[in-house]
Amino acid sequence: PALAAGSTVVLKPAEWTPLTASLLADITHEAGLPPGVFNVVQGYGDEAGAPLTADPAVRRISFTGSVPTAHRIAEAAAAHLVPCSFELGGKSPLLVLADADLDLAADLAVEQYDNAGQVCLAATRILVEESVRDAFLGRFLDRVAQLTQGDPRDESTDIGPNIHPRHADRVDGFVWRALAAGAKAVVGGGRNTALDGALGGKYYLPTLLTDVDQDSEIVQEEVFGPVLTLQTFPDGDDDEAVRLANGTRFGLAATLAAGDRERAARIAARLVAGTVWINCFYVRDLSAPFGGSRLSGVGREGGDWSFDFYCDLKNTVTASKRWADRG
């Protein structure tokens, strides 16, 4: 959208994910974009990112990443009153109602392990109506048992590694602190040691934790790994379902598995989320607005929703009948 609005762009990717950004620069060059219109700067945040966000020549900052980094960027941008657009983290819920297609619900839940859980939109908090908990859980565990973890370059692989050994350590820390606090791992709960030698010890088993409290770290904080939690709410208690779903600092997305259209619509209307999927997940129309509420972000992307952000609006007013007579 920045390019479509006529702006020039400097893209600084995360230091652990440099290759796609460089590939995009190659593609824009081959497509004939004039030199200097799309630029890529590689480097660490302190060395490359901080000078960019503090430079007064930068007139807009769009950032995708963590909340702490967004705080630092906002502070730097404030010095020059530079507007910011943030797409940040999430701790999204997946609500499973008693009348839902439980096979579909289980499929949706397992889908949250995609990309080794490194998806900001992932519905990592599964909230199930009590009467169908066991039936849902059985289907979910059956599907998890069929997943293949391994090299992402192998087409038979369902779950690859985390991005970096340090990130795998972070994911493991979340899980072990949760277990120490009383959580139960009904599946996973640690590293996939059988694959440790393959790609540097970055593989973490798809994990589901139960017996977790709403105010616990594992429920409240973004893990960004293949780790889900399971909680229940009383049958028919939509208020409690919504309370649990909205009970974090985030509001990026929500997923709902339901059989009754009207009940699903009522619940969806009460969810604090920039995107709500009903009986589906990650269906994105790029012309639709995308973004989050609360600590999940500021602003929207998609379609022409962000054009105003990348432009300064100008209003030109002309007085009538004041033109000089030129014959």
CSV table of C-alpha atoms in Angstrom, one decimal, residues 2-327:
chain,number,residue,atom,x,y,z
A,2,ALA,CA,2.9,2.4,0.6
A,3,LEU,CA,4.1,1.9,-2.9
A,4,ALA,CA,0.6,2.1,-4.3
A,5,ALA,CA,0.1,5.4,-2.5
A,6,GLY,CA,3.2,6.8,-4.3
A,7,SER,CA,5.6,6.6,-1.4
A,8,THR,CA,9.2,5.3,-1.4
A,9,VAL,CA,9.9,2.5,1.1
A,10,VAL,CA,12.8,1.4,3.2
A,11,LEU,CA,12.2,-2.2,4.5
A,12,LYS,CA,14.1,-3.4,7.5
A,13,PRO,CA,13.4,-7.1,8.2
A,14,ALA,CA,14.0,-8.9,11.4
A,15,GLU,CA,17.6,-10.2,11.6
A,16,TRP,CA,16.5,-13.8,11.8
A,17,THR,CA,14.4,-13.6,8.6
A,18,PRO,CA,16.4,-11.7,6.0
A,19,LEU,CA,16.0,-13.8,2.9
A,20,THR,CA,12.4,-13.0,1.8
A,21,ALA,CA,13.0,-9.3,2.1
A,22,SER,CA,16.1,-9.5,-0.2
A,23,LEU,CA,14.1,-11.7,-2.6
A,24,LEU,CA,11.4,-9.0,-2.7
A,25,ALA,CA,14.0,-6.4,-3.6
A,26,ASP,CA,15.2,-8.6,-6.4
A,27,ILE,CA,11.6,-9.0,-7.7
A,28,THR,CA,10.9,-5.3,-7.6
A,29,HIS,CA,14.1,-4.6,-9.5
A,30,GLU,CA,13.2,-7.2,-12.2
A,31,ALA,CA,9.7,-5.7,-12.4
A,32,GLY,CA,11.2,-2.3,-13.4
A,33,LEU,CA,10.6,-0.3,-10.2
A,34,PRO,CA,12.9,2.8,-10.4
A,35,PRO,CA,16.1,2.7,-8.3
A,36,GLY,CA,15.5,4.1,-4.8
A,37,VAL,CA,11.8,3.5,-4.7
A,38,PHE,CA,12.0,0.2,-2.8
A,39,ASN,CA,15.0,-0.3,-0.5
A,40,VAL,CA,16.1,-3.1,1.9
A,41,VAL,CA,18.3,-2.5,4.9
A,42,GLN,CA,19.6,-5.6,6.7
A,43,GLY,CA,20.9,-5.6,10.2
A,44,TYR,CA,20.2,-5.8,13.9
A,45,GLY,CA,17.7,-3.5,15.6
A,46,ASP,CA,20.2,-1.3,17.5
A,47,GLU,CA,22.4,-0.9,14.4
A,48,ALA,CA,19.8,-0.6,11.6
A,49,GLY,CA,16.3,-0.3,13.0
A,50,ALA,CA,17.0,2.4,15.7
A,51,PRO,CA,18.6,4.9,13.3
A,52,LEU,CA,15.8,4.5,10.8
A,53,THR,CA,13.0,5.1,13.3
A,54,ALA,CA,14.8,8.1,14.7
A,55,ASP,CA,15.6,9.7,11.3
A,56,PRO,CA,13.4,12.9,10.7
A,57,ALA,CA,13.4,12.1,6.9
A,58,VAL,CA,11.2,9.1,7.6
A,59,ARG,CA,7.6,10.3,7.6
A,60,ARG,CA,5.7,7.1,8.3
A,61,ILE,CA,6.6,4.0,10.2
A,62,SER,CA,4.8,0.7,9.8
A,63,PHE,CA,5.9,-2.1,12.1
A,64,THR,CA,5.0,-5.7,12.5
A,65,GLY,CA,6.4,-7.4,15.5
A,66,SER,CA,6.4,-7.4,19.3
A,67,VAL,CA,4.7,-5.0,21.7
A,68,PRO,CA,8.0,-4.1,23.5
A,69,THR,CA,9.7,-3.2,20.2
A,70,ALA,CA,6.6,-1.1,19.2
A,71,HIS,CA,7.0,0.9,22.4
A,72,ARG,CA,10.5,1.7,21.5
A,73,ILE,CA,9.6,2.7,18.0
A,74,ALA,CA,6.7,4.9,19.2
A,75,GLU,CA,9.1,6.7,21.6
A,76,ALA,CA,11.6,7.4,18.7
A,77,ALA,CA,8.8,8.5,16.4
A,78,ALA,CA,7.4,10.9,18.9
A,79,ALA,CA,10.4,13.1,18.7
A,80,HIS,CA,9.4,14.1,15.2
A,81,LEU,CA,5.6,13.4,15.5
A,82,VAL,CA,5.9,10.6,12.9
A,83,PRO,CA,2.7,8.6,12.6
A,84,CYS,CA,3.0,4.9,13.3
A,85,SER,CA,1.0,1.8,12.2
A,86,PHE,CA,1.5,-1.3,14.3
A,87,GLU,CA,0.6,-4.9,13.7
A,88,LEU,CA,1.6,-6.6,16.9
A,89,GLY,CA,1.1,-9.8,18.8
A,90,GLY,CA,-2.0,-11.8,19.7
A,91,LYS,CA,-3.3,-14.3,22.1
A,92,SER,CA,-6.4,-15.2,20.1
A,93,PRO,CA,-9.2,-17.6,21.3
A,94,LEU,CA,-10.8,-20.5,19.5
A,95,LEU,CA,-14.3,-20.9,20.9
A,96,VAL,CA,-15.9,-24.4,20.4
A,97,LEU,CA,-19.6,-24.4,21.0
A,98,ALA,CA,-21.5,-27.5,21.9
A,99,ASP,CA,-23.5,-27.6,18.6
A,100,ALA,CA,-20.3,-27.2,16.5
A,101,ASP,CA,-19.1,-29.7,14.0
A,102,LEU,CA,-16.4,-31.2,16.3
A,103,ASP,CA,-14.5,-32.7,13.5
A,104,LEU,CA,-14.2,-29.2,11.9
A,105,ALA,CA,-13.4,-27.8,15.3
A,106,ALA,CA,-10.5,-30.2,15.8
A,107,ASP,CA,-9.2,-29.5,12.4
A,108,LEU,CA,-9.3,-25.7,13.2
A,109,ALA,CA,-7.4,-26.3,16.4
A,110,VAL,CA,-4.7,-28.4,14.9
A,111,GLU,CA,-4.3,-25.7,12.2
A,112,GLN,CA,-3.0,-23.4,14.9
A,113,TYR,CA,0.3,-25.4,14.8
A,114,ASP,CA,1.0,-24.2,11.3
A,115,ASN,CA,4.4,-22.6,10.9
A,116,ALA,CA,5.4,-24.2,14.2
A,117,GLY,CA,3.0,-21.8,15.9
A,118,GLN,CA,4.9,-18.7,14.8
A,119,VAL,CA,1.8,-17.0,13.6
A,120,CYS,CA,0.5,-13.8,15.2
A,121,LEU,CA,-3.1,-14.7,14.3
A,122,ALA,CA,-2.9,-18.2,15.8
A,123,ALA,CA,-5.9,-19.1,18.1
A,124,THR,CA,-3.7,-20.5,20.9
A,125,ARG,CA,-6.4,-20.4,23.6
A,126,ILE,CA,-9.0,-23.1,23.0
A,127,LEU,CA,-12.3,-22.4,24.9
A,128,VAL,CA,-14.7,-25.4,24.8
A,129,GLU,CA,-18.2,-25.7,26.1
A,130,GLU,CA,-18.1,-28.2,28.9
A,131,SER,CA,-20.4,-30.9,27.6
A,132,VAL,CA,-18.3,-31.5,24.5
A,133,ARG,CA,-14.8,-31.1,26.0
A,134,ASP,CA,-14.0,-34.8,26.0
A,135,ALA,CA,-15.4,-35.4,22.5
A,136,PHE,CA,-13.5,-32.5,21.1
A,137,LEU,CA,-10.3,-33.4,22.9
A,138,GLY,CA,-10.4,-37.0,21.6
A,139,ARG,CA,-10.7,-35.8,18.0
A,140,PHE,CA,-8.0,-33.2,18.5
A,141,LEU,CA,-5.5,-35.7,19.9
A,142,ASP,CA,-6.2,-38.1,17.0
A,143,ARG,CA,-5.3,-35.4,14.5
A,144,VAL,CA,-2.2,-34.4,16.4
A,145,ALA,CA,-1.0,-38.0,16.4
A,146,GLN,CA,-1.1,-37.9,12.6
A,147,LEU,CA,1.1,-34.8,12.2
A,148,THR,CA,4.7,-35.2,10.9
A,149,GLN,CA,7.4,-32.9,12.3
A,150,GLY,CA,10.6,-32.5,10.3
A,151,ASP,CA,12.4,-30.6,7.6
A,152,PRO,CA,10.1,-27.9,6.1
A,153,ARG,CA,11.7,-28.6,2.7
A,154,ASP,CA,10.1,-32.0,2.8
A,155,GLU,CA,6.5,-31.9,1.4
A,156,SER,CA,5.4,-34.6,3.9
A,157,THR,CA,6.2,-32.3,6.8
A,158,ASP,CA,3.4,-30.7,8.7
A,159,ILE,CA,5.4,-28.8,11.4
A,160,GLY,CA,8.9,-27.5,11.0
A,161,PRO,CA,11.3,-25.9,13.4
A,162,ASN,CA,11.2,-22.7,15.3
A,163,ILE,CA,13.1,-19.8,13.7
A,164,HIS,CA,16.1,-19.9,16.1
A,165,PRO,CA,17.5,-22.0,19.0
A,166,ARG,CA,17.1,-19.0,21.3
A,167,HIS,CA,13.4,-18.8,20.4
A,168,ALA,CA,13.0,-22.5,21.0
A,169,ASP,CA,14.5,-21.9,24.4
A,170,ARG,CA,11.9,-19.1,25.0
A,171,VAL,CA,9.0,-21.4,24.0
A,172,ASP,CA,10.4,-24.1,26.3
A,173,GLY,CA,10.6,-21.7,29.2
A,174,PHE,CA,6.9,-20.8,28.9
A,175,VAL,CA,5.9,-24.4,29.0
A,176,TRP,CA,8.1,-25.4,31.9
A,177,ARG,CA,6.9,-22.5,34.0
A,178,ALA,CA,3.3,-23.5,33.2
A,179,LEU,CA,3.9,-27.1,34.2
A,180,ALA,CA,5.6,-25.9,37.4
A,181,ALA,CA,2.5,-23.9,38.2
A,182,GLY,CA,0.2,-26.9,37.8
A,183,ALA,CA,-0.6,-27.2,34.2
A,184,LYS,CA,-0.9,-30.6,32.5
A,185,ALA,CA,0.5,-31.4,29.1
A,186,VAL,CA,-1.9,-33.8,27.5
A,187,VAL,CA,0.3,-33.9,24.4
A,188,GLY,CA,3.8,-32.6,23.8
A,189,GLY,CA,5.3,-30.5,26.6
A,190,GLY,CA,9.0,-30.4,25.4
A,191,ARG,CA,11.5,-30.5,22.6
A,192,ASN,CA,11.4,-33.0,19.9
A,193,THR,CA,14.8,-34.6,20.9
A,194,ALA,CA,14.6,-37.1,18.0
A,195,LEU,CA,15.2,-34.1,15.6
A,196,ASP,CA,17.7,-32.2,17.7
A,197,GLY,CA,20.6,-33.0,15.4
A,198,ALA,CA,18.8,-32.3,12.2
A,199,LEU,CA,18.5,-28.5,12.2
A,200,GLY,CA,20.1,-27.2,15.4
A,201,GLY,CA,17.7,-28.2,18.1
A,202,LYS,CA,14.9,-25.9,17.1
A,203,TYR,CA,12.1,-28.4,17.0
A,204,TYR,CA,9.4,-28.2,19.7
A,205,LEU,CA,6.6,-30.8,20.0
A,206,PRO,CA,3.1,-29.7,19.3
A,207,THR,CA,1.8,-29.1,22.8
A,208,LEU,CA,-1.6,-28.7,24.5
A,209,LEU,CA,-1.8,-27.7,28.1
A,210,THR,CA,-4.9,-28.1,30.4
A,211,ASP,CA,-5.5,-27.1,34.0
A,212,VAL,CA,-4.5,-23.5,33.4
A,213,ASP,CA,-5.8,-20.4,35.2
A,214,GLN,CA,-7.1,-17.4,33.2
A,215,ASP,CA,-4.6,-15.1,34.8
A,216,SER,CA,-1.6,-17.4,34.3
A,217,GLU,CA,1.4,-16.4,32.1
A,218,ILE,CA,0.7,-19.2,29.6
A,219,VAL,CA,-2.8,-17.9,29.0
A,220,GLN,CA,-2.0,-14.2,29.0
A,221,GLU,CA,1.3,-13.9,27.1
A,222,GLU,CA,2.2,-14.7,23.5
A,223,VAL,CA,4.4,-17.8,23.2
A,224,PHE,CA,4.8,-17.7,19.4
A,225,GLY,CA,5.4,-21.4,19.3
A,226,PRO,CA,3.4,-24.7,18.9
A,227,VAL,CA,1.8,-24.4,22.3
A,228,LEU,CA,-2.0,-24.3,22.9
A,229,THR,CA,-4.1,-24.2,26.1
A,230,LEU,CA,-7.5,-25.7,26.8
A,231,GLN,CA,-10.2,-24.1,29.0
A,232,THR,CA,-13.9,-24.8,29.4
A,233,PHE,CA,-17.0,-22.7,30.0
A,234,PRO,CA,-20.4,-23.8,31.3
A,235,ASP,CA,-23.0,-24.9,28.7
A,236,GLY,CA,-25.1,-22.0,27.4
A,237,ASP,CA,-23.0,-19.4,29.3
A,238,ASP,CA,-22.2,-17.0,26.5
A,239,ASP,CA,-21.2,-14.3,29.0
A,240,GLU,CA,-18.5,-16.5,30.4
A,241,ALA,CA,-17.3,-17.6,27.0
A,242,VAL,CA,-16.9,-13.9,26.0
A,243,ARG,CA,-15.3,-13.0,29.3
A,244,LEU,CA,-12.6,-15.7,28.8
A,245,ALA,CA,-12.1,-14.9,25.1
A,246,ASN,CA,-11.7,-11.1,25.8
A,247,GLY,CA,-9.7,-11.7,29.0
A,248,THR,CA,-6.2,-10.7,27.7
A,249,ARG,CA,-4.4,-7.5,26.7
A,250,PHE,CA,-4.6,-8.5,23.1
A,251,GLY,CA,-7.3,-8.3,20.4
A,252,LEU,CA,-5.9,-9.4,17.1
A,253,ALA,CA,-8.2,-12.2,16.0
A,254,ALA,CA,-10.7,-14.8,17.2
A,255,THR,CA,-12.0,-18.1,15.7
A,256,LEU,CA,-15.5,-19.6,16.4
A,257,ALA,CA,-16.7,-23.1,15.8
A,258,ALA,CA,-20.5,-23.1,16.0
A,259,GLY,CA,-23.6,-24.8,14.6
A,260,ASP,CA,-26.2,-22.0,15.3
A,261,ARG,CA,-25.7,-19.0,13.0
A,262,GLU,CA,-27.6,-16.6,15.2
A,263,ARG,CA,-25.7,-17.5,18.4
A,264,ALA,CA,-22.4,-17.4,16.5
A,265,ALA,CA,-23.2,-13.9,15.3
A,266,ARG,CA,-24.1,-12.7,18.8
A,267,ILE,CA,-20.9,-14.0,20.3
A,268,ALA,CA,-18.8,-12.7,17.4
A,269,ALA,CA,-20.2,-9.2,17.8
A,270,ARG,CA,-19.0,-9.1,21.4
A,271,LEU,CA,-15.4,-10.4,20.8
A,272,VAL,CA,-12.6,-7.8,20.9
A,273,ALA,CA,-10.8,-8.7,17.7
A,274,GLY,CA,-9.8,-7.1,14.5
A,275,THR,CA,-10.8,-10.3,12.6
A,276,VAL,CA,-13.3,-13.0,13.6
A,277,TRP,CA,-13.5,-16.3,11.7
A,278,ILE,CA,-16.6,-18.4,12.0
A,279,ASN,CA,-16.1,-22.1,11.1
A,280,CYS,CA,-12.9,-21.3,9.2
A,281,PHE,CA,-9.5,-19.9,9.9
A,282,TYR,CA,-7.0,-17.7,8.1
A,283,VAL,CA,-9.3,-16.9,5.2
A,284,ARG,CA,-8.1,-13.5,4.1
A,285,ASP,CA,-9.4,-11.2,1.4
A,286,LEU,CA,-6.6,-8.8,0.8
A,287,SER,CA,-9.1,-6.0,0.0
A,288,ALA,CA,-10.5,-6.3,3.6
A,289,PRO,CA,-9.2,-4.4,6.6
A,290,PHE,CA,-6.7,-6.3,8.8
A,291,GLY,CA,-5.3,-5.2,12.2
A,292,GLY,CA,-5.9,-5.5,15.9
A,293,SER,CA,-7.3,-3.9,19.0
A,294,ARG,CA,-5.8,-3.2,22.4
A,295,LEU,CA,-2.1,-4.2,22.4
A,296,SER,CA,-2.4,-6.0,19.1
A,297,GLY,CA,-1.9,-2.9,17.1
A,298,VAL,CA,-2.8,0.5,15.8
A,299,GLY,CA,-4.3,1.1,12.3
A,300,ARG,CA,-5.4,-1.3,9.6
A,301,GLU,CA,-3.8,-2.8,6.5
A,302,GLY,CA,-5.5,-4.3,3.4
A,303,GLY,CA,-7.2,-2.8,0.4
A,304,ASP,CA,-7.4,0.9,0.6
A,305,TRP,CA,-7.7,1.0,4.3
A,306,SER,CA,-4.1,2.1,4.9
A,307,PHE,CA,-3.9,4.6,2.0
A,308,ASP,CA,-4.7,7.5,4.2
A,309,PHE,CA,-1.9,6.5,6.6
A,310,TYR,CA,0.7,6.7,3.8
A,311,CYS,CA,-0.6,10.0,2.5
A,312,ASP,CA,-1.1,13.6,3.7
A,313,LEU,CA,-4.6,14.7,2.8
A,314,LYS,CA,-4.8,18.1,1.2
A,315,ASN,CA,-7.9,20.3,0.9
A,316,THR,CA,-7.8,23.0,-1.7
A,317,VAL,CA,-10.5,25.7,-1.6
A,318,THR,CA,-11.1,28.1,-4.5
A,319,ALA,CA,-13.3,31.2,-4.2
A,320,SER,CA,-15.8,31.5,-7.1
A,321,LYS,CA,-15.8,34.6,-9.4
A,322,ARG,CA,-12.4,35.8,-8.3
A,323,TRP,CA,-10.5,35.0,-11.5
A,324,ALA,CA,-8.7,37.7,-13.3
A,325,ASP,CA,-10.2,38.7,-16.6
A,326,ARG,CA,-7.9,37.5,-19.3
A,327,GLY,CA,-10.2,38.2,-22.2
